[in-house]
CSV table of C-alpha atoms in Angstrom, one decimal:
chain,number,residue,atom,x,y,z
A,10,UNK,CA,-10.6,-0.5,-6.8
A,11,UNK,CA,-7.4,-0.2,-5.3
A,12,UNK,CA,-8.2,-2.3,-2.3
A,13,UNK,CA,-9.3,-5.4,-4.5
A,14,UNK,CA,-7.7,-8.4,-2.9
A,15,UNK,CA,-8.3,-10.6,-6.0
A,16,UNK,CA,-6.2,-8.2,-7.9
A,17,UNK,CA,-3.5,-8.6,-5.2
A,18,UNK,CA,-3.6,-12.4,-5.5
A,19,UNK,CA,-3.3,-12.3,-9.2
A,20,UNK,CA,-0.3,-10.0,-9.0
A,21,UNK,CA,1.3,-12.5,-6.7
A,22,UNK,CA,0.7,-15.4,-9.1
A,23,UNK,CA,2.1,-13.3,-12.0
A,24,UNK,CA,5.2,-12.4,-10.0
A,25,UNK,CA,6.3,-15.8,-8.5
A,26,UNK,CA,7.9,-18.9,-9.7
A,27,UNK,CA,6.6,-20.8,-6.8
A,28,UNK,CA,3.5,-22.3,-8.6
A,29,UNK,CA,5.7,-23.1,-11.7
A,30,UNK,CA,8.0,-25.0,-9.5
A,31,UNK,CA,5.4,-26.9,-7.7
A,32,UNK,CA,3.8,-27.9,-10.9
A,33,UNK,CA,7.1,-29.3,-12.3
A,34,UNK,CA,7.7,-31.3,-9.1
A,35,UNK,CA,4.3,-32.6,-8.9
A,36,UNK,CA,4.5,-33.8,-12.7
A,37,UNK,CA,7.7,-35.5,-12.1
A,38,UNK,CA,6.5,-37.3,-9.1
A,39,UNK,CA,3.2,-38.5,-10.8
A,40,UNK,CA,5.0,-39.4,-14.0
A,41,UNK,CA,7.3,-41.7,-11.9
A,42,UNK,CA,4.3,-43.3,-10.2
A,43,UNK,CA,2.7,-43.7,-13.7
A,44,UNK,CA,5.8,-45.4,-15.1
A,45,UNK,CA,5.6,-47.7,-12.1
A,46,UNK,CA,1.9,-48.6,-12.8
A,47,UNK,CA,0.3,-46.7,-10.1
A,48,UNK,CA,-2.6,-45.4,-12.4
A,49,UNK,CA,-3.0,-48.4,-14.6
A,50,UNK,CA,-5.7,-50.4,-12.6
A,51,UNK,CA,-7.8,-51.2,-15.6
A,52,UNK,CA,-10.8,-49.0,-16.1
A,53,UNK,CA,-11.0,-47.8,-12.6
A,54,UNK,CA,-11.6,-44.0,-12.3
A,55,UNK,CA,-9.0,-42.2,-10.2
A,56,UNK,CA,-10.8,-40.2,-7.5
A,57,UNK,CA,-9.1,-36.9,-6.6
A,58,UNK,CA,-10.1,-34.5,-3.7
A,59,UNK,CA,-8.8,-30.9,-3.7
A,60,UNK,CA,-9.2,-29.2,-0.3
A,61,UNK,CA,-9.1,-25.4,-0.8
A,62,UNK,CA,-9.4,-25.5,-4.5
A,63,UNK,CA,-9.2,-21.9,-5.2
A,64,UNK,CA,-10.0,-21.1,-8.9
A,65,UNK,CA,-9.7,-24.9,-9.9
A,66,UNK,CA,-7.1,-24.2,-12.4
A,67,UNK,CA,-4.1,-25.4,-10.1
A,68,UNK,CA,-5.6,-29.1,-9.8
A,69,UNK,CA,-6.2,-29.2,-13.6
A,70,UNK,CA,-2.4,-28.2,-14.1
A,71,UNK,CA,-1.5,-30.8,-11.5
A,72,UNK,CA,-3.1,-33.6,-13.3
A,73,UNK,CA,-2.2,-32.8,-17.0
A,74,UNK,CA,0.1,-35.0,-18.9
A,75,UNK,CA,-0.5,-38.0,-16.7
A,76,UNK,CA,-2.3,-41.1,-18.4
A,77,UNK,CA,-5.2,-41.8,-16.0
A,78,UNK,CA,-6.4,-44.8,-17.9
A,79,UNK,CA,-9.8,-44.8,-16.2
A,80,UNK,CA,-10.4,-41.1,-16.2
A,81,UNK,CA,-10.6,-38.8,-13.5
A,82,UNK,CA,-13.3,-37.8,-10.9
A,83,UNK,CA,-12.5,-34.5,-9.0
A,84,UNK,CA,-14.2,-33.6,-5.7
A,85,UNK,CA,-13.2,-30.2,-4.6
A,86,UNK,CA,-14.4,-27.3,-2.1
A,87,UNK,CA,-13.2,-23.8,-1.2
A,88,UNK,CA,-14.3,-21.4,1.6
A,89,UNK,CA,-14.3,-18.4,-0.9
A,90,UNK,CA,-17.8,-18.4,-2.8
A,91,UNK,CA,-16.5,-16.2,-5.2
A,92,UNK,CA,-14.4,-19.3,-6.7
A,93,UNK,CA,-17.1,-21.8,-6.3
A,94,UNK,CA,-20.4,-20.3,-5.8
A,95,UNK,CA,-23.0,-22.5,-4.3
A,96,UNK,CA,-21.4,-25.6,-5.9
A,97,UNK,CA,-21.9,-27.3,-9.2
A,98,UNK,CA,-21.2,-30.6,-10.9
A,99,UNK,CA,-20.4,-31.8,-14.5
A,100,UNK,CA,-24.1,-32.4,-15.2
A,101,UNK,CA,-25.2,-28.9,-14.7
A,102,UNK,CA,-26.3,-27.3,-17.7
A,103,UNK,CA,-24.6,-24.4,-19.6
A,104,UNK,CA,-22.0,-23.7,-16.8
A,105,UNK,CA,-19.4,-22.5,-19.3
A,106,UNK,CA,-21.5,-19.8,-21.1
A,107,UNK,CA,-22.8,-17.8,-18.4
A,108,UNK,CA,-20.5,-14.9,-17.4
A,109,UNK,CA,-21.5,-14.9,-13.8
A,110,UNK,CA,-20.4,-18.5,-13.4
A,111,UNK,CA,-17.8,-19.0,-10.7
A,112,UNK,CA,-14.3,-19.3,-12.0
A,113,UNK,CA,-13.6,-22.8,-10.5
A,114,UNK,CA,-16.9,-24.1,-12.1
A,115,UNK,CA,-15.9,-22.6,-15.5
A,116,UNK,CA,-12.4,-23.9,-15.4
A,117,UNK,CA,-13.3,-27.4,-14.7
A,118,UNK,CA,-16.3,-27.5,-17.0
A,119,UNK,CA,-13.9,-26.3,-19.9
A,120,UNK,CA,-11.4,-28.9,-18.8
A,121,UNK,CA,-14.1,-31.6,-19.1
A,122,UNK,CA,-15.2,-30.2,-22.4
A,123,UNK,CA,-11.7,-30.0,-23.9
A,124,UNK,CA,-10.5,-33.2,-22.1
A,125,UNK,CA,-7.1,-31.5,-21.3
A,126,UNK,CA,-7.4,-34.0,-18.5
A,127,UNK,CA,-9.5,-37.2,-18.8
A,128,UNK,CA,-12.1,-35.6,-16.6
A,129,UNK,CA,-15.3,-38.0,-16.4
A,130,UNK,CA,-16.9,-36.1,-13.5
A,131,UNK,CA,-16.4,-33.2,-10.9
A,132,UNK,CA,-18.2,-31.9,-8.0
A,133,UNK,CA,-17.5,-28.5,-6.5
A,134,UNK,CA,-18.9,-27.3,-3.1
A,135,UNK,CA,-18.7,-24.2,-1.1
A,136,UNK,CA,-17.4,-25.0,2.6
A,137,UNK,CA,-14.8,-24.3,5.2
A,138,UNK,CA,-12.3,-27.1,6.1
A,139,UNK,CA,-12.8,-26.4,9.8
A,140,UNK,CA,-16.4,-25.5,10.2
A,141,UNK,CA,-17.8,-27.8,7.5
A,142,UNK,CA,-18.0,-31.7,7.4
A,143,UNK,CA,-15.4,-32.5,5.1
A,144,UNK,CA,-16.8,-36.0,3.8
A,145,UNK,CA,-20.3,-34.5,3.3
A,146,UNK,CA,-18.6,-31.8,0.9
A,147,UNK,CA,-16.7,-34.4,-1.1
A,148,UNK,CA,-18.8,-37.5,-1.2
A,149,UNK,CA,-22.4,-38.2,-2.4
A,150,UNK,CA,-24.9,-39.3,0.1
A,151,UNK,CA,-24.9,-42.8,-1.4
A,152,UNK,CA,-21.0,-43.1,-1.2
A,153,UNK,CA,-21.3,-42.0,2.5
A,154,UNK,CA,-23.7,-44.8,3.2
A,155,UNK,CA,-21.7,-47.4,1.4
A,156,UNK,CA,-18.0,-46.9,2.4
A,157,UNK,CA,-15.7,-44.0,2.9
A,158,UNK,CA,-11.8,-44.0,2.4
A,159,UNK,CA,-12.1,-43.8,-1.2
A,160,UNK,CA,-9.8,-41.2,-2.6
A,161,UNK,CA,-6.7,-42.1,-4.6
A,162,UNK,CA,-5.2,-38.5,-4.4
A,163,UNK,CA,-5.9,-35.8,-1.7
A,164,UNK,CA,-4.3,-32.4,-2.6
A,165,UNK,CA,-3.9,-29.5,-0.2
A,166,UNK,CA,-2.3,-26.8,-2.4
A,167,UNK,CA,-1.4,-23.9,-0.1
A,168,UNK,CA,-4.6,-24.3,1.8
A,169,UNK,CA,-3.5,-26.2,4.9
A,170,UNK,CA,-2.5,-23.0,6.6
A,171,UNK,CA,-6.2,-22.3,7.3
A,172,UNK,CA,-6.4,-25.3,9.7
A,173,UNK,CA,-3.4,-23.9,11.8
A,174,UNK,CA,-5.6,-22.5,14.7
A,175,UNK,CA,-7.3,-23.6,17.8
A,176,UNK,CA,-11.1,-24.6,17.7
A,177,UNK,CA,-13.6,-23.4,20.2
A,178,UNK,CA,-13.9,-27.0,21.7
A,179,UNK,CA,-10.1,-26.7,22.4
A,180,UNK,CA,-8.8,-28.9,19.7
A,181,UNK,CA,-6.3,-28.0,17.2
A,182,UNK,CA,-7.6,-27.6,13.6
A,183,UNK,CA,-4.8,-29.3,12.0
A,184,UNK,CA,-5.5,-32.5,14.1
A,185,UNK,CA,-9.0,-32.4,13.0
A,186,UNK,CA,-8.3,-32.1,9.2
A,187,UNK,CA,-5.5,-34.9,9.3
A,188,UNK,CA,-7.8,-37.2,11.3
A,189,UNK,CA,-10.6,-36.7,8.6
A,190,UNK,CA,-8.3,-37.2,5.8
A,191,UNK,CA,-6.9,-40.4,7.0
A,192,UNK,CA,-10.0,-41.7,8.6
A,193,UNK,CA,-12.7,-40.6,6.0
A,194,UNK,CA,-11.0,-39.9,2.7
A,195,UNK,CA,-7.7,-41.4,1.7
A,196,UNK,CA,-7.8,-45.1,0.6
A,197,UNK,CA,-5.3,-47.4,2.3
A,198,UNK,CA,-3.2,-47.2,-1.1
A,199,UNK,CA,-3.9,-43.4,-1.8
A,200,UNK,CA,-1.5,-40.5,-1.5
A,201,UNK,CA,-2.1,-37.1,0.1
A,202,UNK,CA,0.1,-34.4,-1.4
A,203,UNK,CA,0.6,-31.0,0.4
A,204,UNK,CA,2.1,-27.9,-0.9
A,205,UNK,CA,2.9,-25.1,1.6
A,206,UNK,CA,5.4,-22.3,2.4
A,207,UNK,CA,7.4,-22.6,5.5
A,208,UNK,CA,8.3,-20.2,8.2
A,209,UNK,CA,11.9,-19.1,7.5
A,210,UNK,CA,13.9,-15.7,8.3
A,211,UNK,CA,13.4,-13.1,5.6
A,212,UNK,CA,10.6,-14.9,3.7
A,213,UNK,CA,7.3,-13.9,2.5
A,214,UNK,CA,5.9,-16.3,5.1
A,215,UNK,CA,7.9,-14.3,8.0
A,216,UNK,CA,6.7,-11.0,6.6
A,217,UNK,CA,3.0,-12.2,6.7
A,218,UNK,CA,3.4,-13.9,9.9
A,219,UNK,CA,4.9,-10.9,11.6
A,220,UNK,CA,2.4,-8.5,10.1
A,221,UNK,CA,-0.3,-10.7,11.6
A,222,UNK,CA,1.4,-10.4,15.1
A,223,UNK,CA,2.0,-14.1,15.3
A,224,UNK,CA,5.8,-13.8,15.7
A,225,UNK,CA,8.0,-11.0,17.3
A,226,UNK,CA,10.2,-10.5,14.6
A,227,UNK,CA,10.7,-11.4,10.9
A,228,UNK,CA,13.4,-13.6,12.2
A,229,UNK,CA,11.3,-16.4,13.8
A,230,UNK,CA,12.6,-18.2,16.8
A,231,UNK,CA,12.9,-21.9,17.0
A,232,UNK,CA,9.8,-22.1,19.3
A,233,UNK,CA,7.8,-20.0,16.9
A,234,UNK,CA,8.7,-22.2,13.9
A,235,UNK,CA,7.8,-25.3,15.8
A,236,UNK,CA,4.5,-23.9,16.7
A,237,UNK,CA,3.7,-22.3,13.4
A,238,UNK,CA,5.7,-23.8,10.5
A,239,UNK,CA,4.2,-26.4,8.4
A,240,UNK,CA,7.6,-28.3,7.8
A,241,UNK,CA,7.5,-28.9,11.7
A,242,UNK,CA,3.8,-29.3,12.2
A,243,UNK,CA,3.1,-31.8,9.4
A,244,UNK,CA,5.9,-34.3,10.3
A,245,UNK,CA,4.9,-34.1,14.1
A,246,UNK,CA,1.3,-35.1,13.2
A,247,UNK,CA,2.6,-37.8,11.0
A,248,UNK,CA,4.6,-39.3,13.7
A,249,UNK,CA,1.8,-39.0,16.1
A,250,UNK,CA,-0.6,-40.9,13.7
A,251,UNK,CA,2.0,-43.4,12.4
A,252,UNK,CA,1.9,-42.1,8.9
A,253,UNK,CA,4.8,-42.5,6.4
A,254,UNK,CA,5.7,-39.2,5.0
A,255,UNK,CA,8.2,-37.7,2.7
A,256,UNK,CA,9.2,-34.1,2.3
A,257,UNK,CA,10.7,-32.3,-0.9
A,258,UNK,CA,11.8,-28.8,0.0
A,259,UNK,CA,12.3,-26.3,-2.7
A,260,UNK,CA,12.9,-22.5,-3.1
A,261,UNK,CA,11.4,-19.8,-5.2
A,262,UNK,CA,10.4,-16.1,-4.8
A,263,UNK,CA,8.2,-13.2,-5.4
A,264,UNK,CA,9.9,-10.8,-7.9
A,265,UNK,CA,9.3,-7.1,-8.0
A,266,UNK,CA,10.2,-4.4,-10.8
A,267,UNK,CA,13.7,-3.0,-10.8
A,268,UNK,CA,12.0,0.4,-10.1
A,269,UNK,CA,10.5,-0.8,-6.9
A,270,UNK,CA,12.5,1.9,-4.7
A,271,UNK,CA,11.0,4.7,-6.8
A,272,UNK,CA,7.5,3.7,-5.6
A,273,UNK,CA,8.0,3.6,-2.0
A,274,UNK,CA,6.7,7.1,-1.2
A,275,UNK,CA,3.5,6.5,-3.4
A,276,UNK,CA,3.0,3.2,-1.6
A,277,UNK,CA,3.1,5.0,1.7
A,278,UNK,CA,0.8,8.0,0.8
A,279,UNK,CA,-2.8,6.9,0.2
A,280,UNK,CA,-3.3,10.4,-1.3
A,281,UNK,CA,-1.2,9.4,-4.2
A,282,UNK,CA,-2.6,6.2,-5.1
A,283,UNK,CA,-4.3,7.7,-8.1
A,284,UNK,CA,-0.7,7.8,-9.5
A,285,UNK,CA,-0.7,3.8,-9.6
A,286,UNK,CA,-3.6,3.7,-12.0
A,287,UNK,CA,-1.6,4.7,-14.9
A,288,UNK,CA,1.5,2.8,-14.0
A,289,UNK,CA,1.0,-0.9,-14.5
A,290,UNK,CA,4.5,-1.8,-13.1
A,291,UNK,CA,4.0,0.3,-9.9
A,292,UNK,CA,0.4,-1.3,-9.4
A,293,UNK,CA,1.6,-4.8,-9.7
A,294,UNK,CA,4.5,-4.1,-7.1
A,295,UNK,CA,1.9,-2.6,-4.9
A,296,UNK,CA,-0.5,-5.5,-5.1
A,297,UNK,CA,2.4,-8.0,-4.4
A,298,UNK,CA,3.0,-6.2,-1.2
A,299,UNK,CA,-0.8,-6.1,-0.3
A,300,UNK,CA,-0.7,-9.9,-1.0
A,301,UNK,CA,2.5,-10.4,1.3
A,302,UNK,CA,0.9,-8.5,4.2
A,303,UNK,CA,-2.1,-10.9,4.5
A,304,UNK,CA,-4.1,-8.0,6.0
A,305,UNK,CA,-6.9,-5.7,4.9
A,306,UNK,CA,-5.1,-2.8,3.5
A,307,UNK,CA,-7.1,-0.3,5.5
A,308,UNK,CA,-6.1,-1.9,8.6
A,309,UNK,CA,-2.5,-2.0,7.6
A,310,UNK,CA,-2.5,1.6,6.6
A,311,UNK,CA,-4.0,2.7,9.9
A,312,UNK,CA,-1.4,0.7,11.9
A,313,UNK,CA,1.4,3.0,12.7
A,314,UNK,CA,3.3,0.3,14.6
A,315,UNK,CA,6.3,-1.7,13.3
A,316,UNK,CA,3.5,-4.2,12.1
A,317,UNK,CA,2.0,-1.5,10.0
A,318,UNK,CA,2.0,-1.0,6.2
A,319,UNK,CA,4.9,1.6,6.1
A,320,UNK,CA,7.3,-0.7,7.9
A,321,UNK,CA,6.1,-3.6,5.7
A,322,UNK,CA,7.0,-1.6,2.7
A,323,UNK,CA,10.5,-0.9,4.1
A,324,UNK,CA,11.2,-4.5,5.2
A,325,UNK,CA,10.0,-5.8,1.8
A,326,UNK,CA,12.3,-3.3,-0.1
A,327,UNK,CA,15.3,-4.2,2.1
A,328,UNK,CA,14.8,-7.9,1.6
A,329,UNK,CA,14.5,-7.5,-2.2
A,330,UNK,CA,17.7,-5.4,-2.2
A,331,UNK,CA,19.4,-8.2,-0.3
A,332,UNK,CA,18.2,-11.2,-2.3
A,333,UNK,CA,16.9,-9.7,-5.5
A,334,UNK,CA,13.4,-11.1,-4.6
A,335,UNK,CA,11.4,-12.0,-1.5
A,336,UNK,CA,12.3,-15.6,-0.9
A,337,UNK,CA,9.7,-18.3,-0.5
A,338,UNK,CA,10.7,-21.7,1.1
A,339,UNK,CA,8.2,-24.2,0.2
A,340,UNK,CA,7.8,-28.1,0.8
A,341,UNK,CA,5.9,-30.7,-1.0
A,342,UNK,CA,4.9,-33.2,1.5
A,343,UNK,CA,3.7,-36.7,0.5
A,344,UNK,CA,1.8,-38.7,3.1
A,345,UNK,CA,0.7,-42.2,3.0
A,346,UNK,CA,-2.0,-44.0,5.1
A,347,UNK,CA,-0.9,-46.1,8.1
A,348,UNK,CA,-2.0,-49.2,6.3
A,349,UNK,CA,-0.2,-48.5,3.0
A,350,UNK,CA,1.1,-51.4,1.4
A,351,UNK,CA,5.0,-51.9,1.2
A,352,UNK,CA,4.7,-52.0,-2.5
A,353,UNK,CA,3.2,-48.4,-2.4
A,354,UNK,CA,5.8,-47.2,0.0
A,355,UNK,CA,8.6,-48.4,-2.4
A,356,UNK,CA,6.9,-46.7,-5.5
A,357,UNK,CA,6.6,-43.4,-3.7
A,358,UNK,CA,10.1,-43.5,-2.3
A,359,UNK,CA,11.4,-44.2,-5.8
A,360,UNK,CA,9.2,-41.3,-7.2
A,361,UNK,CA,10.5,-38.9,-4.6
A,362,UNK,CA,14.0,-39.9,-5.3
A,363,UNK,CA,13.3,-39.2,-9.0
A,364,UNK,CA,11.6,-36.0,-8.3
A,365,UNK,CA,14.9,-34.8,-6.3
A,366,UNK,CA,17.2,-36.0,-9.1
A,367,UNK,CA,15.4,-34.3,-11.9
A,368,UNK,CA,14.7,-30.8,-10.6
A,369,UNK,CA,17.1,-28.1,-9.6
A,370,UNK,CA,15.1,-26.0,-7.5
A,371,UNK,CA,15.0,-28.8,-4.8
A,372,UNK,CA,17.2,-28.2,-1.6
A,373,UNK,CA,17.2,-31.8,-0.2
A,374,UNK,CA,14.6,-34.2,1.1
A,375,UNK,CA,13.3,-35.9,4.4
A,376,UNK,CA,11.9,-39.2,4.2
A,377,UNK,CA,10.4,-40.3,7.5
A,378,UNK,CA,7.9,-42.5,9.3
A,379,UNK,CA,7.5,-46.3,8.7
A,380,UNK,CA,11.2,-46.5,8.8
A,381,UNK,CA,11.4,-45.6,5.1
A,382,UNK,CA,14.8,-44.3,4.0
A,383,UNK,CA,16.3,-43.1,0.6
């Protein structure tokens, strides 16, 4: 099916170095914490939350290569039932053998079986971070009754965008999610890690946000960036809540084939889409544009305005001609609880500095809140 969004997402993953850069930065950061003794508290299990877990492979890759001496317990949920189904746990039987098992269930079960990470338990749930009760998705009934604020690591890997909207009761979704994380999830000496792309001119984020009619041009104004870009929203929330936070910005891109310009007329003519089926290169370029648009392809094709599909194709090609790819400006934000100990702040500060010094894709850093400075 030419309109299959899952294929668009896979084409994006195959054509970007953003995920690889994020994995490298995350590993350097966690390895530095490990070297400082962060994960060595006897036989204590490290409890990890993955909010918006997708296919479950990213959290596995984030945690590989780190010596979690007491093992790992991963609690995760996602709003896409294709990824997580109705939910599952490590104790469910035969989850790896049935071909209809959701991909996140299969990936985590195989990780537990192979011990590629020291996974002792996992629980997957289907739920929405704005419409669902997050603690009830991640905790057992017994844990909620006993005490909350248990998690050592809380991850948002390119999922926090979905909280960036106004709720029916008038509150801002991002406020609610942050309040839940730092009231109910993160332990006082735990760490929240967020990966997210930022709204910058001529980037994939600008193309998608413009295509969704959220900004007036692919060159966002300062006001639009303050209202929509995570590198503004997250620091603002942290300041409001008194949280120490660190930002590690880095750059990557979405890459297209050298023949992209040759496919423009096919992309714009739905009657020629059958020509894509026997041209893998063209089809991958096409799917990457579908992913960038963040709109159902049928809607985008029917839209003859400057925000429609044809203009998106032209804008994307122009950006690729200018930069050689579609730029992505990403940040890794590290956020601590307001009661985090001075020792933890110092360890995290050292780990951030180590991450910056050992990776060339970084573009600088901001260390804010709690009077922390590098």
